[in-house]
Short mmCIF file of C-alpha atoms and ligand atoms in Angstrom, two decimals:
data_model
loop_
_atom_site.label_atom_id
_atom_site.label_comp_id
_atom_site.label_asym_id
_atom_site.label_seq_id
_atom_site.Cartn_x
_atom_site.Cartn_y
_atom_site.Cartn_z
CA UNK A 1 60.45 91.83 23.89
CA UNK A 2 61.57 89.69 20.99
CA UNK A 3 59.67 86.48 20.42
CA UNK A 4 62.25 84.73 18.34
CA UNK A 5 65.03 82.51 19.61
CA UNK A 6 67.77 84.71 20.98
CA UNK A 7 71.44 84.06 21.31
CA UNK A 8 72.26 86.32 24.22
CA UNK A 9 72.60 85.34 27.87
CA UNK A 10 70.17 86.81 30.37
CA UNK A 11 70.49 87.28 34.11
CA UNK A 12 68.11 88.18 36.94
CA UNK A 13 67.46 87.67 40.60
CA UNK A 14 65.18 84.63 40.80
CA UNK A 15 64.18 84.97 44.44
CA UNK A 16 62.02 87.82 45.65
CA UNK A 17 63.95 90.97 46.49
CA UNK A 18 63.91 92.53 49.93
CA UNK A 19 62.65 89.55 51.92
CA UNK A 20 64.62 88.50 54.96
CA UNK A 21 65.61 85.06 53.76
CA UNK A 22 69.05 83.58 54.24
CA UNK A 23 69.98 83.20 50.58
CA UNK A 24 69.22 84.74 47.22
CA UNK A 25 69.39 82.97 43.87
CA UNK A 26 70.67 84.70 40.76
CA UNK A 27 69.83 82.91 37.56
CA UNK A 28 71.51 83.06 34.16
CA UNK A 29 70.30 81.48 30.94
CA UNK A 30 71.89 81.40 27.51
CA UNK A 31 74.86 79.98 25.62
CA UNK A 32 77.40 81.94 27.69
CA UNK A 33 75.78 81.34 31.10
CA UNK A 34 78.52 78.98 32.27
CA UNK A 35 81.49 80.86 30.81
CA UNK A 36 80.29 84.24 32.12
CA UNK A 37 79.86 82.78 35.61
CA UNK A 38 83.21 81.04 35.37
CA UNK A 39 84.92 84.34 34.57
CA UNK A 40 84.02 85.74 38.03
CA UNK A 41 84.05 82.49 40.02
CA UNK A 42 87.00 81.13 41.93
CA UNK A 43 86.76 77.44 42.65
CA UNK A 44 86.56 74.63 40.14
CA UNK A 45 86.68 75.30 36.41
CA UNK A 46 82.92 75.45 35.80
CA UNK A 47 83.30 74.96 32.05
CA UNK A 48 84.44 71.39 32.52
CA UNK A 49 81.79 70.32 35.06
CA UNK A 50 78.85 68.04 34.40
CA UNK A 51 75.22 69.13 34.28
CA UNK A 52 73.22 69.02 37.50
CA UNK A 53 76.21 69.56 39.78
CA UNK A 54 76.74 72.13 42.54
CA UNK A 55 80.04 73.89 43.26
CA UNK A 56 81.27 75.92 46.17
CA UNK A 57 83.53 78.92 45.57
CA UNK A 58 83.73 82.71 45.64
CA UNK A 59 82.52 85.43 43.33
CA UNK A 60 85.27 87.97 42.76
CA UNK A 61 85.52 91.37 41.18
CA UNK A 62 89.23 91.47 40.40
CA UNK A 63 90.92 90.61 43.69
CA UNK A 64 87.95 91.56 45.83
CA UNK A 65 85.82 88.70 47.14
CA UNK A 66 82.15 89.68 46.94
CA UNK A 67 80.60 86.55 48.45
CA UNK A 68 80.97 82.84 49.06
CA UNK A 69 78.44 81.10 46.88
CA UNK A 70 77.08 77.81 45.58
CA UNK A 71 76.79 77.49 41.82
CA UNK A 72 74.34 75.00 40.26
CA UNK A 73 74.86 74.01 36.64
CA UNK A 74 72.22 72.87 34.18
CA UNK A 75 73.70 72.19 30.77
CA UNK A 76 71.54 72.57 27.63
CA UNK A 77 69.14 71.04 26.88
CA UNK A 78 68.63 69.70 30.40
CA UNK A 79 67.27 72.88 31.98
CA UNK A 80 64.10 74.87 32.43
CA UNK A 81 64.84 77.07 29.42
CA UNK A 82 66.57 74.27 27.43
CA UNK A 83 69.63 76.58 27.35
CA UNK A 84 72.65 76.54 29.64
CA UNK A 85 71.36 77.68 33.01
CA UNK A 86 73.39 78.66 36.06
CA UNK A 87 71.93 79.42 39.45
CA UNK A 88 74.18 81.23 41.89
CA UNK A 89 73.09 81.06 45.52
CA UNK A 90 74.48 84.09 47.32
CA UNK A 91 73.84 85.45 50.79
CA UNK A 92 70.69 87.53 50.72
CA UNK A 93 72.13 91.00 50.90
CA UNK A 94 70.91 93.75 48.63
CA UNK A 95 74.46 94.95 48.28
CA UNK A 96 75.84 91.54 47.32
CA UNK A 97 73.03 90.90 44.84
CA UNK A 98 73.60 94.23 43.10
CA UNK A 99 77.35 93.71 42.96
CA UNK A 100 77.01 90.21 41.50
CA UNK A 101 74.36 91.25 38.95
CA UNK A 102 76.43 94.25 37.83
CA UNK A 103 79.51 92.10 37.55
CA UNK A 104 77.75 89.45 35.45
CA UNK A 105 76.38 92.14 33.17
CA UNK A 106 79.84 93.64 32.79
CA UNK A 107 81.00 90.22 31.65
CA UNK A 108 78.38 90.04 28.92
CA UNK A 109 75.02 89.00 30.41
CA UNK A 110 71.94 91.13 29.80
CA UNK A 111 69.25 91.94 32.39
CA UNK A 112 66.30 89.62 31.80
CA UNK A 113 62.90 91.10 31.11
CA UNK A 114 59.72 90.06 32.92
CA UNK A 115 58.91 86.43 32.18
CA UNK A 116 61.86 86.02 29.85
CA UNK A 117 63.09 82.74 31.36
CA UNK A 118 59.67 81.20 30.94
CA UNK A 119 59.38 82.74 27.46
CA UNK A 120 62.60 80.99 26.48
CA UNK A 121 61.31 77.73 27.93
CA UNK A 122 58.30 78.15 25.67
CA UNK A 123 60.21 79.20 22.53
CA UNK A 124 62.64 76.33 22.98
CA UNK A 125 59.86 73.80 23.34
CA UNK A 126 60.31 73.07 27.03
CA UNK A 127 56.79 74.20 27.84
CA UNK A 128 53.78 74.84 25.71
CA UNK A 129 51.86 78.05 26.17
CA UNK A 130 49.27 76.72 28.58
CA UNK A 131 52.04 75.21 30.69
CA UNK A 132 53.92 78.52 30.72
CA UNK A 133 50.76 80.25 31.90
CA UNK A 134 50.39 77.61 34.60
CA UNK A 135 53.80 78.58 35.96
CA UNK A 136 52.42 82.05 36.67
CA UNK A 137 49.34 80.54 38.28
CA UNK A 138 51.45 78.18 40.36
CA UNK A 139 53.51 81.03 41.76
CA UNK A 140 50.32 82.96 42.51
CA UNK A 141 48.43 80.03 44.01
CA UNK A 142 47.29 80.58 47.56
CA UNK A 143 45.12 77.58 48.29
CA UNK A 144 45.52 73.84 47.99
CA UNK A 145 42.98 73.71 45.18
CA UNK A 146 44.44 76.47 43.01
CA UNK A 147 47.88 74.99 43.57
CA UNK A 148 46.77 71.59 42.41
CA UNK A 149 45.11 72.89 39.24
CA UNK A 150 48.17 74.92 38.28
CA UNK A 151 50.43 71.96 38.98
CA UNK A 152 48.33 69.66 36.87
CA UNK A 153 48.28 72.16 34.00
CA UNK A 154 52.00 72.79 34.21
CA UNK A 155 52.67 69.11 33.89
CA UNK A 156 50.78 69.16 30.64
CA UNK A 157 47.57 67.35 31.58
CA UNK A 158 45.55 69.97 29.84
CA UNK A 159 47.48 70.34 26.63
CA UNK A 160 48.31 66.67 26.10
CA UNK A 161 44.65 65.94 25.71
CA UNK A 162 44.18 68.77 23.21
CA UNK A 163 47.30 67.91 21.25
CA UNK A 164 46.08 64.38 20.61
CA UNK A 165 42.70 65.62 19.42
CA UNK A 166 44.34 68.18 17.21
CA UNK A 167 46.50 65.54 15.57
CA UNK A 168 43.47 63.40 14.79
CA UNK A 169 41.81 66.39 13.22
CA UNK A 170 44.90 67.35 11.22
CA UNK A 171 44.76 63.88 9.72
CA UNK A 172 41.21 64.47 8.48
CA UNK A 173 41.98 67.96 7.29
CA UNK A 174 44.72 66.61 5.08
CA UNK A 175 42.45 63.91 3.65
CA UNK A 176 39.81 66.49 2.81
CA UNK A 177 42.38 68.77 1.26
CA UNK A 178 43.55 65.85 -0.83
CA UNK A 179 40.01 65.58 -2.18
CA UNK A 180 40.35 69.15 -3.39
CA UNK A 181 43.20 68.07 -5.66
CA UNK A 182 40.90 65.51 -7.22
CA UNK A 183 37.88 67.74 -7.38
CA UNK A 184 37.05 66.71 -10.94
CA UNK A 185 36.78 63.06 -10.03
CA UNK A 186 34.31 63.36 -7.16
CA UNK A 187 36.19 61.11 -4.73
CA UNK A 188 35.92 61.00 -0.96
CA UNK A 189 39.15 60.14 0.85
CA UNK A 190 37.80 61.25 4.18
CA UNK A 191 35.07 58.93 5.33
CA UNK A 192 32.28 61.27 6.40
CA UNK A 193 30.92 58.91 9.07
CA UNK A 194 34.31 58.59 10.67
CA UNK A 195 34.82 62.32 10.45
CA UNK A 196 31.51 62.90 12.15
CA UNK A 197 32.44 60.48 14.93
CA UNK A 198 35.73 62.25 15.49
CA UNK A 199 34.14 65.70 15.47
CA UNK A 200 31.52 64.54 17.95
CA UNK A 201 34.19 63.10 20.19
CA UNK A 202 36.20 66.34 20.10
CA UNK A 203 33.02 68.28 20.65
CA UNK A 204 32.30 66.32 23.83
CA UNK A 205 35.77 66.98 25.21
CA UNK A 206 35.65 70.67 24.34
CA UNK A 207 32.21 70.93 25.86
CA UNK A 208 33.38 69.38 29.12
CA UNK A 209 36.41 71.68 29.24
CA UNK A 210 34.18 74.70 28.75
CA UNK A 211 31.94 73.41 31.55
CA UNK A 212 34.94 72.99 33.81
CA UNK A 213 35.70 76.68 33.53
CA UNK A 214 33.16 77.78 36.07
CA UNK A 215 34.41 75.19 38.49
CA UNK A 216 38.03 76.06 37.84
CA UNK A 217 37.35 79.71 38.25
CA UNK A 218 35.78 79.07 41.61
CA UNK A 219 38.76 77.05 42.77
CA UNK A 220 41.23 79.60 41.48
CA UNK A 221 39.55 82.77 42.62
CA UNK A 222 37.48 81.50 45.50
CA UNK A 223 33.81 80.67 45.97
CA UNK A 224 31.84 83.90 45.94
CA UNK A 225 29.71 83.94 49.10
CA UNK A 226 27.22 86.47 50.26
CA UNK A 227 25.94 86.89 53.79
CA UNK A 228 22.36 88.05 53.51
CA UNK A 229 19.47 88.81 55.81
CA UNK A 230 17.53 91.72 57.20
CA UNK A 231 19.27 94.60 58.96
CA UNK A 232 20.51 93.88 62.48
CA UNK A 233 20.37 90.09 62.19
CA UNK A 234 24.13 90.05 62.78
CA UNK A 235 25.67 89.91 59.31
CA UNK A 236 28.62 92.17 60.06
CA UNK A 237 29.22 90.45 63.37
CA UNK A 238 29.36 87.08 61.61
CA UNK A 239 31.59 88.40 58.84
CA UNK A 240 33.99 89.84 61.37
CA UNK A 241 33.96 86.61 63.36
CA UNK A 242 34.90 84.62 60.25
CA UNK A 243 37.50 87.07 58.99
CA UNK A 244 39.08 87.79 62.35
CA UNK A 245 39.55 84.13 63.02
CA UNK A 246 41.23 83.84 59.62
CA UNK A 247 43.55 86.74 60.41
CA UNK A 248 44.46 85.13 63.70
CA UNK A 249 45.24 81.84 61.95
CA UNK A 250 47.34 83.51 59.30
CA UNK A 251 49.37 85.58 61.71
CA UNK A 252 49.97 82.53 63.90
CA UNK A 253 51.98 80.83 61.18
CA UNK A 254 55.44 81.84 62.27
CA UNK A 255 57.50 83.79 59.80
CA UNK A 256 54.84 84.24 57.14
CA UNK A 257 54.84 87.63 55.56
CA UNK A 258 51.73 86.98 53.52
CA UNK A 259 49.31 89.87 53.71
CA UNK A 260 45.92 88.78 54.86
CA UNK A 261 43.51 89.08 52.03
CA UNK A 262 40.61 91.21 53.01
CA UNK A 263 37.31 89.35 52.80
CA UNK A 264 38.63 85.85 52.13
CA UNK A 265 38.74 82.78 54.28
CA UNK A 266 40.25 79.41 53.58
CA UNK A 267 38.46 76.28 54.74
CA UNK A 268 40.40 73.06 54.23
CA UNK A 269 42.13 74.38 51.12
CA UNK A 270 39.07 75.99 49.53
CA UNK A 271 38.91 79.77 49.36
CA UNK A 272 35.63 81.50 50.10
CA UNK A 273 35.41 85.11 49.02
CA UNK A 274 32.80 87.31 50.68
CA UNK A 275 31.36 89.72 48.17
CA UNK A 276 30.30 93.25 48.89
CA UNK A 277 31.46 93.18 52.48
CA UNK A 278 31.43 96.97 52.57
CA UNK A 279 27.74 96.76 51.77
CA UNK A 280 27.18 94.30 54.58
CA UNK A 281 28.90 96.55 57.03
CA UNK A 282 26.72 99.44 55.94
CA UNK A 283 23.38 97.69 55.91
CA UNK A 284 22.67 98.39 59.55
CA UNK A 285 22.38 102.06 58.63
CA UNK A 286 20.06 101.87 55.69
CA UNK A 287 16.33 101.49 55.71
CA UNK A 288 14.92 98.03 55.50
CA UNK A 289 13.29 98.17 52.07
CA UNK A 290 16.43 99.43 50.43
CA UNK A 291 18.42 96.88 52.36
CA UNK A 292 16.37 94.01 50.99
CA UNK A 293 16.69 95.31 47.44
CA UNK A 294 20.44 95.61 47.73
CA UNK A 295 20.64 92.20 49.30
CA UNK A 296 18.88 90.69 46.31
CA UNK A 297 21.35 92.34 43.93
CA UNK A 298 24.29 90.98 45.84
CA UNK A 299 22.80 87.55 46.18
CA UNK A 300 22.67 87.07 42.43
CA UNK A 301 26.45 87.34 42.16
CA UNK A 302 27.00 84.62 44.72
CA UNK A 303 27.59 80.95 44.25
CA UNK A 304 26.65 80.35 47.86
CA UNK A 305 24.38 82.25 50.23
CA UNK A 306 24.53 82.41 53.98
CA UNK A 307 21.06 83.55 54.97
CA UNK A 308 20.83 84.86 58.50
CA UNK A 309 17.78 85.23 60.72
CA UNK A 310 17.28 86.79 64.10
CA UNK A 311 14.29 84.91 65.58
CA UNK A 312 13.81 87.55 68.22
CA UNK A 313 13.00 90.16 65.59
CA UNK A 314 11.33 87.95 63.03
CA UNK A 315 8.71 85.26 63.24
CA UNK A 316 8.59 81.92 61.59
CA UNK A 317 6.09 82.88 58.87
CA UNK A 318 8.29 85.72 57.68
CA UNK A 319 11.36 83.52 57.87
CA UNK A 320 9.66 80.89 55.74
CA UNK A 321 8.68 83.55 53.23
CA UNK A 322 12.25 84.77 52.95
CA UNK A 323 13.55 81.23 52.54
CA UNK A 324 11.11 80.64 49.69
CA UNK A 325 12.38 83.79 48.02
CA UNK A 326 16.01 82.70 48.31
CA UNK A 327 15.18 79.19 47.17
CA UNK A 328 13.69 80.61 43.99
CA UNK A 329 17.12 81.95 43.03
CA UNK A 330 18.41 78.39 42.79
CA UNK A 331 21.71 79.23 44.42
CA UNK A 332 22.82 76.89 47.21
CA UNK A 333 22.19 78.46 50.59
CA UNK A 334 22.72 77.80 54.26
CA UNK A 335 20.01 78.74 56.72
CA UNK A 336 21.39 80.28 59.88
CA UNK A 337 19.59 81.23 63.06
CA UNK A 338 21.78 83.79 64.79
CA UNK A 339 21.82 85.05 68.37
CA UNK A 340 21.35 81.55 69.71
CA UNK A 341 22.75 82.82 73.01
CA UNK A 342 19.45 84.64 73.56
CA UNK A 343 17.19 81.77 72.48
CA UNK A 344 15.14 79.59 74.77
CA UNK A 345 14.71 75.91 73.95
CA UNK A 346 11.08 76.56 73.04
CA UNK A 347 12.12 79.18 70.51
CA UNK A 348 14.66 76.80 69.05
CA UNK A 349 12.17 74.03 68.56
CA UNK A 350 9.93 76.40 66.66
CA UNK A 351 12.55 76.62 63.92
CA UNK A 352 13.64 72.99 63.92
CA UNK A 353 11.69 72.18 60.76
CA UNK A 354 13.86 74.60 58.76
CA UNK A 355 16.85 72.52 59.73
CA UNK A 356 18.98 75.59 60.42
CA UNK A 357 22.41 75.92 61.93
CA UNK A 358 22.22 77.77 65.24
CA UNK A 359 25.06 80.16 65.83
CA UNK A 360 25.96 83.05 68.00
CA UNK A 361 28.09 85.33 65.88
CA UNK A 362 28.78 87.48 68.90
CA UNK A 363 29.84 84.63 71.17
CA UNK A 364 31.49 82.72 68.31
CA UNK A 365 29.40 79.64 68.88
CA UNK A 366 28.57 77.30 65.99
CA UNK A 367 31.11 78.86 63.62
CA UNK A 368 32.92 75.57 62.94
CA UNK A 369 29.67 73.87 62.13
CA UNK A 370 28.86 76.70 59.73
CA UNK A 371 32.22 76.30 58.02
CA UNK A 372 31.68 72.55 57.59
CA UNK A 373 28.34 73.28 56.02
CA UNK A 374 29.90 75.82 53.61
CA UNK A 375 32.33 73.17 52.42
CA UNK A 376 29.53 70.69 52.18
CA UNK A 377 27.51 73.05 50.00
CA UNK A 378 30.21 73.58 47.39
CA UNK A 379 30.06 69.83 47.06
CA UNK A 380 33.71 69.04 46.77
CA UNK A 381 32.97 65.53 45.64
CA UNK A 382 31.97 67.08 42.31
CA UNK A 383 35.27 68.83 41.97
CA UNK A 384 38.12 66.55 41.17
CA UNK A 385 41.24 68.60 40.76
CA UNK A 386 42.98 65.69 39.03
CA UNK A 387 40.60 66.27 36.13
CA UNK A 388 41.47 68.76 33.48
CA UNK A 389 40.07 72.06 34.59
CA UNK A 390 40.17 75.23 32.52
CA UNK A 391 40.92 78.29 34.62
CA UNK A 392 42.20 80.68 32.01
CA UNK A 393 39.91 83.08 30.20
CA UNK A 394 42.11 82.97 27.09
CA UNK A 395 41.73 79.20 26.93
CA UNK A 396 38.01 79.49 27.44
CA UNK A 397 37.71 81.83 24.47
CA UNK A 398 39.75 79.55 22.26
CA UNK A 399 37.63 76.58 23.33
CA UNK A 400 34.43 78.47 22.59
CA UNK A 401 35.74 79.41 19.16
CA UNK A 402 36.72 75.79 18.56
CA UNK A 403 33.25 74.66 19.52
CA UNK A 404 31.72 77.12 17.06
CA UNK A 405 33.95 75.90 14.25
CA UNK A 406 33.14 72.28 15.09
CA UNK A 407 29.44 73.05 14.89
CA UNK A 408 30.01 74.40 11.39
CA UNK A 409 31.92 71.27 10.43
CA UNK A 410 29.05 69.09 11.68
CA UNK A 411 26.62 71.20 9.72
CA UNK A 412 28.86 70.84 6.67
CA UNK A 413 28.92 67.05 6.93
CA UNK A 414 25.14 66.83 7.13
CA UNK A 415 24.45 69.28 4.35
CA UNK A 416 25.56 69.36 0.75
CA UNK A 417 28.60 71.55 1.20
CA UNK A 418 31.66 71.26 -0.96
CA UNK A 419 34.89 69.88 0.48
CA UNK A 420 36.66 73.21 0.24
CA UNK A 421 34.25 74.84 2.69
CA UNK A 422 34.46 71.87 5.00
CA UNK A 423 38.24 72.15 4.87
CA UNK A 424 38.05 75.83 5.85
CA UNK A 425 35.91 75.07 8.91
CA UNK A 426 38.21 72.27 10.01
CA UNK A 427 41.23 74.56 9.61
CA UNK A 428 39.41 77.11 11.75
CA UNK A 429 38.88 74.56 14.52
CA UNK A 430 42.55 73.56 14.28
CA UNK A 431 43.58 77.17 14.51
CA UNK A 432 41.66 77.78 17.73
CA UNK A 433 42.85 74.55 19.31
CA UNK A 434 46.40 75.57 18.44
CA UNK A 435 45.94 78.92 20.16
CA UNK A 436 45.67 77.18 23.50
CA UNK A 437 48.85 75.18 23.33
CA UNK A 438 50.77 77.85 21.43
CA UNK A 439 51.03 75.99 18.14
CA UNK A 440 49.46 79.15 16.75
CA UNK A 441 50.66 82.40 18.34
CA UNK A 442 51.04 86.08 17.68
CA UNK A 443 53.52 88.50 19.22
CA UNK A 444 50.68 90.43 20.85
CA UNK A 445 49.47 87.32 22.57
CA UNK A 446 52.94 86.40 23.82
CA UNK A 447 53.62 89.93 24.97
CA UNK A 448 50.35 89.92 26.87
CA UNK A 449 51.04 86.61 28.60
CA UNK A 450 54.70 87.03 29.48
CA UNK A 451 54.57 90.65 30.55
CA UNK A 452 52.39 89.51 33.47
CA UNK A 453 55.28 87.57 34.92
CA UNK A 454 57.80 89.18 37.24
CA UNK A 455 61.44 89.59 36.36
CA UNK A 456 63.39 86.45 37.16
CA UNK A 457 60.60 84.03 36.23
P1 GDP B 501 23.77 93.48 60.50
O1 GDP B 501 22.96 94.70 60.33
O2 GDP B 501 23.05 92.27 59.97
O3 GDP B 501 25.15 93.58 59.94
O4 GDP B 501 23.89 93.24 62.08
P2 GDP B 501 25.10 93.55 63.06
O5 GDP B 501 26.18 92.57 62.86
O6 GDP B 501 25.43 94.98 62.98
O7 GDP B 501 24.43 93.21 64.44
C1 GDP B 501 23.29 93.90 64.95
C2 GDP B 501 23.28 93.81 66.45
O8 GDP B 501 23.11 92.45 66.87
C3 GDP B 501 24.57 94.29 67.10
O9 GDP B 501 24.25 95.01 68.24
C4 GDP B 501 25.28 92.98 67.45
O10 GDP B 501 26.13 93.13 68.56
C5 GDP B 501 24.14 92.07 67.76
N1 GDP B 501 24.47 90.67 67.54
C6 GDP B 501 25.02 90.13 66.43
N2 GDP B 501 25.18 88.79 66.59
C7 GDP B 501 24.73 88.49 67.83
C8 GDP B 501 24.65 87.27 68.59
O11 GDP B 501 25.01 86.20 68.15
N3 GDP B 501 24.11 87.37 69.85
C9 GDP B 501 23.69 88.55 70.36
N4 GDP B 501 23.19 88.55 71.58
N5 GDP B 501 23.76 89.70 69.70
C10 GDP B 501 24.28 89.69 68.44
#
């Protein structure tokens, strides 16, 4: 893929192929988008129509009518790619789509490569790099939280903040570089106290963004949860109860074709991902000691633990011991007494001090209460999706590199270091900040990002 501005006109199906929807949208972008469409369209003269208008007509190959369509026009620079963009809504037939695409290509359009529309939007300044990446996240989002983060990033919340900081730093970099020109005269154009204040301010912001990564990752990929407890306490039964309910909910939504994601449930927009479910399903078969060891391994990967007890097999002293062990891991956990259907009131009261949730995984009793508690434990009040949240590993790396460079700059201010070294460290920080928004890019990086898109995006 070429990462320079191109002059050709690209075309692709923008809707997903093979789905039983009523219409399909074919998108063109480039200088000839309107004239190529016009050459196969019978209706109004598209070349003389205003931007942001829709026109009814037919697509024809010679005398043969292929379909009745609606054509939407977006005239440069008022479009996603900042080029002329045409969207042709056809009926959703594989045959029609292929005929129209072939016809448009015969008239001079070229088949778009994966992500090429979004790449053009980036190259033409419509989106910066982090926004372009957010488009991919937005399309992939499957929960309210991941959707909101992607939306916020696409609108530029993330990069606006960094751009401003970068500009402030550029200002100082140029002052320091000016000092280099006057090296003989020992002048200081850049006030070191002010520079330190700025660096500290940027450092704070970068630090918070790095911190937000863990949170963002959880929202994007789901909260990793482990269901732990001794063999036969009912872990698999509970897991199945949670997952089966989720499958039932998903398949009840009429017309959805979404595949149920194995091992994930969604509670009020937050995804919980059960880790090592295969292991849970197996644990009934393995000996207890090994089971406990494996459980401990799994637990350490979790951000939330559901710890299950069967009071008919265990007694309170052992339960308390296990709780102490889990507590020591400092991972939030929910204490669950299972098999409540078999418990007498006296047995219940014995455990009251542990403040557990009583459930019957088998009878599906107490499951809603458990779900509420899971939500409660991730402490949503701490997570404000309107805040800038970093979810992208590439951004995280750039932020970490920026932080390192900033630390060097701070060291340089406080120690007798010549301006030229200080200038180098500031340039380094600027470089890494620029990597996030795409002010600084390489072809490898762009290839890597845009090849993850599908064709038509
Ligand atoms: P695991 O080894 O922790 O995964 O336990 P399982 O889920 O395989 O359950 C062990 C046994 O306890 C099975 O026979 C289940 O049917 C039974 N069981 C699980 N949950 C309950 C429950 O809430 N009530 C009752 N009565 N039995 C249960």
